[in-house]
Amino acid sequence: MSLELRQLHPLFAAEAAGMDLSRPIDAATVDAIWRAIDEHAVIVFRDQRLDDAQLRDVAARFGPLEIGRAAAEAKRRRLKHPEIGDISNLDEDGRLRDAYDRRRLDMLGNRLWHTDASYMPVPVVLGMLHAVAVPPASALGGGETEFADMRAAYDALPEPMKPAIDPLIVEHDIFWSRAQIGFTEFAPGEREKYPPSRQRLVRRHPGSRRKTVYLSAHASHIVGWPVADGRVLLYDLNLHATRPEFVYSHKWRVGDLVIWDNRSTMHRGRPHDETQPRDLRRATTLDIGSTLEEAA
C-alpha cells in the first residue's frame, strides 16, 4: 500500500490524504505509514475523529506505549487511559488551569525546543498528537507546534565539525530543562525517580540511514567536557538546528493527528490564548534500547 502524500515543507513534513484511522489498520498500512515517517519525519492526518481508546490502539500498532511522567504521578486525571497524555490547559475537572497552577507551569517547558523523554535511559520513538479543541488565533499566537528537521541540520553542519561531534555523549535531565523556565517546584522524591540519562549526540536513523543531531532542552552538558564548554556547544547547535529553513510550523485544526519521529526531529509548542480551551491528546511509542548502544 502507498499513501497519497503532499509535501508541507521543502525538506520534510507531509500531509497524508484519504485515510480514516478510527478504523482498524492492517499491517500493509502500518508499513506504508512507517515508510512515510522514515522519509518525511512528520506526517499530518486531517479530519480524524478518534476517541482516546482509538488513539491508543492506533499508536500501539507502532510499538509499546509510554506512560508519561504526569500520568505516572497523577492521583486523579481528566483522561481515562494512562497511555494518553493530556496536553491541554484543562485541569482534572475540565476547567481552565490558573496561571500559577503547578501542572501548567511544568508544561510550559514544552515551549522550549525538545525531544520527548530524552531524559529517560531508553527514550521514545514516535509522538502522536490529536487535536480535540483548538483556541482561536490571538495576539499571543495560535498554539502552533513547530518541528525542526534534525537530519537536515546535521547535513548542513560544516564538514570538519561532523567527525568532531559524532562520538560525543550528552547528559539529559528533565530538571535542567524545567530550571531554564524557572520551574523548580518538584515533589519530594521526584528527582530520585528521574535521574539524568546519557544519550548520543549524533544518531543514525534506522529507517532512513541518515545521521541526525539528537538535541533537546533536556540536554544539560557533554560528558567528559567542562560543563560550560558543553553548554556553549549545545547552545550553538540548537541555534543552528532551529534556523527557519529547517522548521515546519503546524497550525492546528480540530481533528488533526500529527505523527512525528523523535529520533529525527525536535519540536516545541507556541503560545496561545489561555482563556480558551486547548485540548490535545498524545500517545508515544517507546524505543527498545539505549542510544548508547547505537553506532553513529
Coordinates of C-alpha atoms in Angstrom, one line a residue:
M1 CA 0.0 0.0 0.0
S2 CA 1.2 3.6 -0.7
L3 CA 0.0 6.8 0.9
E4 CA -1.1 9.8 -1.1
L5 CA 1.3 12.5 0.4
R6 CA 1.5 16.2 -0.1
Q7 CA 4.8 17.9 0.9
L8 CA 4.3 20.6 3.5
H9 CA 7.9 21.9 3.7
P10 CA 10.8 21.8 1.2
L11 CA 12.8 19.5 3.5
F12 CA 10.3 17.3 5.4
A13 CA 6.8 17.0 6.7
A14 CA 3.9 15.7 4.6
E15 CA 0.1 15.5 4.7
A16 CA -1.5 12.1 4.1
A17 CA -4.9 12.1 2.4
G18 CA -7.9 9.8 2.3
M19 CA -7.3 7.8 5.5
D20 CA -9.7 7.1 8.4
L21 CA -7.6 6.0 11.3
S22 CA -10.6 5.4 13.5
R23 CA -11.0 2.1 11.6
P24 CA -8.5 -0.8 12.3
I25 CA -5.4 -0.5 10.2
D26 CA -3.7 -3.6 8.7
A27 CA 0.0 -4.4 8.5
A28 CA 0.3 -3.0 5.0
T29 CA -1.0 0.3 6.1
V30 CA 1.3 0.4 9.1
D31 CA 4.3 -0.4 6.8
A32 CA 3.2 2.4 4.5
I33 CA 3.0 4.9 7.3
W34 CA 6.4 3.8 8.6
R35 CA 7.9 4.4 5.1
A36 CA 6.4 7.9 5.1
I37 CA 7.7 8.7 8.5
D38 CA 11.2 7.5 7.6
E39 CA 11.2 9.8 4.6
H40 CA 9.3 12.8 5.9
A41 CA 9.7 12.6 9.7
V42 CA 6.4 14.4 10.3
I43 CA 3.1 13.2 8.9
V44 CA -0.2 15.1 9.2
F45 CA -3.6 13.3 9.0
R46 CA -6.6 15.7 8.8
D47 CA -10.2 15.2 9.9
Q48 CA -9.6 12.3 12.2
R49 CA -12.3 11.7 14.8
L50 CA -10.6 9.5 17.4
D51 CA -11.6 8.8 20.9
D52 CA -8.8 8.1 23.4
A53 CA -9.1 4.3 23.1
Q54 CA -8.9 4.6 19.3
L55 CA -5.8 6.8 19.5
R56 CA -4.2 4.4 22.0
D57 CA -4.9 1.5 19.7
V58 CA -3.6 3.2 16.6
A59 CA -0.4 4.2 18.4
A60 CA 0.1 0.6 19.7
R61 CA 0.4 -0.7 16.2
F62 CA 3.7 1.2 16.0
G63 CA 5.3 0.0 19.3
P64 CA 4.9 -0.3 23.0
L65 CA 3.4 2.8 24.6
E66 CA 4.9 5.1 27.1
I67 CA 3.1 6.2 30.3
G68 CA 4.4 9.7 30.7
R69 CA 5.7 11.4 33.8
A70 CA 2.5 13.3 34.5
A71 CA 0.2 10.2 34.1
A72 CA 2.5 8.0 36.2
E73 CA 2.4 10.5 39.1
A74 CA -1.2 11.6 38.9
K75 CA -3.6 10.6 41.7
R76 CA -6.6 11.8 39.6
R77 CA -6.7 12.5 35.9
R78 CA -9.1 14.1 33.4
L79 CA -8.3 11.3 30.9
K80 CA -9.2 7.7 31.5
H81 CA -6.3 5.9 29.7
P82 CA -2.8 6.4 31.2
E83 CA -1.2 5.8 27.8
I84 CA -2.8 9.0 26.6
G85 CA -1.0 12.2 27.6
D86 CA -3.1 15.3 28.5
I87 CA -1.5 18.1 26.5
S88 CA -4.1 20.7 27.5
N89 CA -4.7 23.8 29.6
L90 CA -7.5 22.0 31.5
D91 CA -7.5 20.6 35.0
E92 CA -8.8 17.2 36.3
D93 CA -12.4 18.6 36.1
G94 CA -12.1 20.1 32.6
R95 CA -11.7 23.7 33.9
L96 CA -9.1 26.1 32.6
R97 CA -6.0 26.0 34.8
D98 CA -5.0 29.0 36.8
A99 CA -1.9 30.9 35.6
Y100 CA 0.0 29.7 38.7
D101 CA -1.2 26.1 38.5
R102 CA 1.8 23.8 39.1
R103 CA 0.9 21.5 36.3
R104 CA 0.5 24.4 33.8
L105 CA 3.9 25.8 34.8
D106 CA 5.6 22.5 34.4
M107 CA 4.1 22.0 30.9
L108 CA 5.4 25.4 29.8
G109 CA 8.7 23.5 29.4
N110 CA 7.1 22.1 26.2
R111 CA 7.6 25.6 24.7
L112 CA 11.3 25.0 24.6
W113 CA 12.8 23.1 21.7
H114 CA 12.9 19.5 22.9
T115 CA 12.8 15.8 22.1
D116 CA 10.2 13.9 24.1
A117 CA 11.6 11.9 27.1
S118 CA 15.2 12.1 26.1
Y119 CA 15.9 12.2 29.9
M120 CA 14.9 8.6 30.1
P121 CA 17.5 5.8 29.7
V122 CA 15.5 4.4 26.8
P123 CA 13.9 7.3 25.1
V124 CA 10.8 7.4 22.9
V125 CA 10.3 7.0 19.1
L126 CA 7.0 8.3 17.7
G127 CA 4.9 11.0 19.1
M128 CA 1.2 11.4 18.1
L129 CA -0.9 14.4 18.9
H130 CA -4.6 14.5 18.2
A131 CA -6.5 17.9 18.3
V132 CA -9.8 17.8 20.2
A133 CA -10.1 21.6 20.9
V134 CA -8.1 24.4 19.4
P135 CA -8.2 28.0 20.6
P136 CA -8.8 30.8 18.1
A137 CA -5.9 32.9 16.9
S138 CA -4.8 35.6 19.3
A139 CA -2.1 38.3 19.6
L140 CA 0.0 35.8 21.5
G141 CA -0.3 33.1 18.8
G142 CA -2.5 30.2 17.9
G143 CA -0.8 27.4 19.8
E144 CA 1.1 26.1 16.8
T145 CA 3.6 23.2 17.1
E146 CA 6.9 23.7 15.4
F147 CA 9.1 20.9 14.2
A148 CA 12.8 21.1 13.3
D149 CA 14.4 18.6 10.9
M150 CA 17.5 17.3 12.7
R151 CA 18.7 15.3 9.7
A152 CA 18.9 18.5 7.6
A153 CA 20.5 20.2 10.5
Y154 CA 23.3 17.6 10.6
D155 CA 23.7 17.6 6.9
A156 CA 24.2 21.4 6.9
L157 CA 27.0 21.4 9.6
P158 CA 30.5 22.3 8.4
E159 CA 32.1 19.1 7.2
P160 CA 35.1 19.3 9.7
M161 CA 32.6 19.5 12.6
K162 CA 30.8 16.3 11.9
P163 CA 33.5 13.8 12.9
A164 CA 34.3 16.0 15.9
I165 CA 30.8 15.7 17.3
D166 CA 29.9 12.2 16.1
P167 CA 31.4 10.4 19.2
L168 CA 30.1 12.9 21.9
I169 CA 27.8 11.8 24.7
V170 CA 25.3 14.2 26.3
E171 CA 23.7 14.1 29.7
H172 CA 19.9 14.8 29.6
D173 CA 18.0 15.9 32.6
I174 CA 14.3 16.9 33.0
F175 CA 15.1 19.1 35.9
W176 CA 17.7 21.0 33.8
S177 CA 15.1 21.8 31.2
R178 CA 12.5 22.9 33.7
A179 CA 15.0 25.1 35.5
Q180 CA 15.5 27.0 32.3
I181 CA 12.0 28.4 32.6
G182 CA 12.3 28.9 36.4
F183 CA 10.2 25.9 37.4
T184 CA 11.8 24.1 40.3
E185 CA 8.8 23.1 42.4
F186 CA 9.2 19.3 42.4
A187 CA 7.6 17.0 44.9
P188 CA 9.9 15.2 47.4
G189 CA 11.4 12.1 45.8
E190 CA 10.6 13.2 42.3
R191 CA 14.2 13.9 41.4
E192 CA 15.2 10.5 42.5
K193 CA 12.6 8.9 40.2
Y194 CA 14.1 10.6 37.1
P195 CA 17.9 10.7 37.4
P196 CA 19.8 12.1 34.4
S197 CA 20.4 9.8 31.4
R198 CA 23.2 9.8 28.8
Q199 CA 22.4 9.8 25.1
R200 CA 24.5 10.0 21.9
L201 CA 24.7 13.5 20.4
V202 CA 24.6 12.1 16.8
R203 CA 22.4 9.1 15.9
R204 CA 21.9 7.2 12.6
H205 CA 18.2 6.8 11.9
P206 CA 17.5 3.1 11.4
G207 CA 14.9 3.7 8.7
S208 CA 16.4 6.5 6.5
R209 CA 20.0 5.7 7.5
R210 CA 20.6 9.4 7.7
K211 CA 22.5 10.9 10.6
T212 CA 20.7 13.3 13.0
V213 CA 21.7 15.6 15.8
Y214 CA 19.9 14.4 18.9
L215 CA 19.3 17.6 20.8
S216 CA 16.7 18.7 23.4
A217 CA 16.1 21.3 26.1
H218 CA 16.8 18.3 28.4
A219 CA 20.4 18.2 27.1
S220 CA 22.4 19.6 30.0
H221 CA 26.1 19.1 29.2
I222 CA 28.6 17.0 27.3
V223 CA 30.1 14.1 29.2
G224 CA 33.8 14.5 29.8
W225 CA 33.9 18.2 29.0
P226 CA 33.8 21.2 31.3
V227 CA 30.1 21.9 31.8
A228 CA 30.4 25.5 30.4
D229 CA 32.1 24.3 27.2
G230 CA 29.5 21.7 26.6
R231 CA 26.6 24.0 27.2
V232 CA 28.1 26.6 24.8
L233 CA 28.4 23.9 22.1
L234 CA 24.8 22.7 22.7
Y235 CA 23.5 26.2 22.6
D236 CA 25.3 26.8 19.2
L237 CA 23.9 23.5 17.8
N238 CA 20.4 24.4 18.9
L239 CA 20.6 27.8 17.2
H240 CA 21.8 26.1 14.0
A241 CA 19.2 23.3 14.1
T242 CA 16.3 25.6 14.6
R243 CA 17.0 28.0 11.8
P244 CA 13.9 28.9 9.9
E245 CA 14.8 26.8 6.8
F246 CA 14.7 23.7 9.0
V247 CA 11.4 24.4 10.7
Y248 CA 7.8 23.4 9.8
S249 CA 5.1 25.2 11.8
H250 CA 1.8 23.2 12.2
K251 CA -1.3 25.3 12.6
W252 CA -3.8 23.0 14.4
R253 CA -7.4 22.3 13.3
V254 CA -9.8 20.1 15.2
G255 CA -9.4 16.5 14.1
D256 CA -5.7 16.8 13.1
L257 CA -3.5 13.8 14.0
V258 CA 0.2 14.6 13.7
I259 CA 2.8 11.8 13.9
W260 CA 6.5 12.7 14.3
D261 CA 9.7 10.8 14.8
N262 CA 11.6 12.0 17.9
R263 CA 14.8 10.5 16.6
S264 CA 14.9 12.9 13.7
T265 CA 13.1 16.0 14.9
M266 CA 12.8 18.4 17.7
H267 CA 9.6 20.3 18.4
R268 CA 8.1 23.0 20.6
G269 CA 4.6 24.3 21.4
R270 CA 3.9 28.0 20.8
P271 CA 1.8 30.5 23.0
H272 CA -1.9 30.7 22.7
D273 CA -4.9 32.4 24.3
E274 CA -5.0 30.8 27.7
T275 CA -8.6 32.0 28.3
Q276 CA -9.8 29.4 25.7
P277 CA -9.5 25.6 25.9
R278 CA -6.7 24.0 24.1
D279 CA -7.0 20.2 24.2
L280 CA -4.5 17.9 22.5
R281 CA -4.2 14.2 23.3
R282 CA -0.8 12.5 22.9
A283 CA 0.4 8.9 22.5
T284 CA 4.1 8.0 22.5
T285 CA 5.9 4.8 21.5
L286 CA 9.0 3.5 23.3
D287 CA 12.3 2.6 21.8
I288 CA 13.8 -0.8 22.5
G289 CA 17.3 0.2 23.6
S290 CA 19.6 3.0 24.7
T291 CA 21.1 5.3 22.2
L292 CA 24.5 4.4 23.7
E293 CA 24.2 1.0 22.1
E294 CA 23.9 2.6 18.6
A295 CA 26.6 3.4 16.2
A296 CA 26.6 7.0 14.8

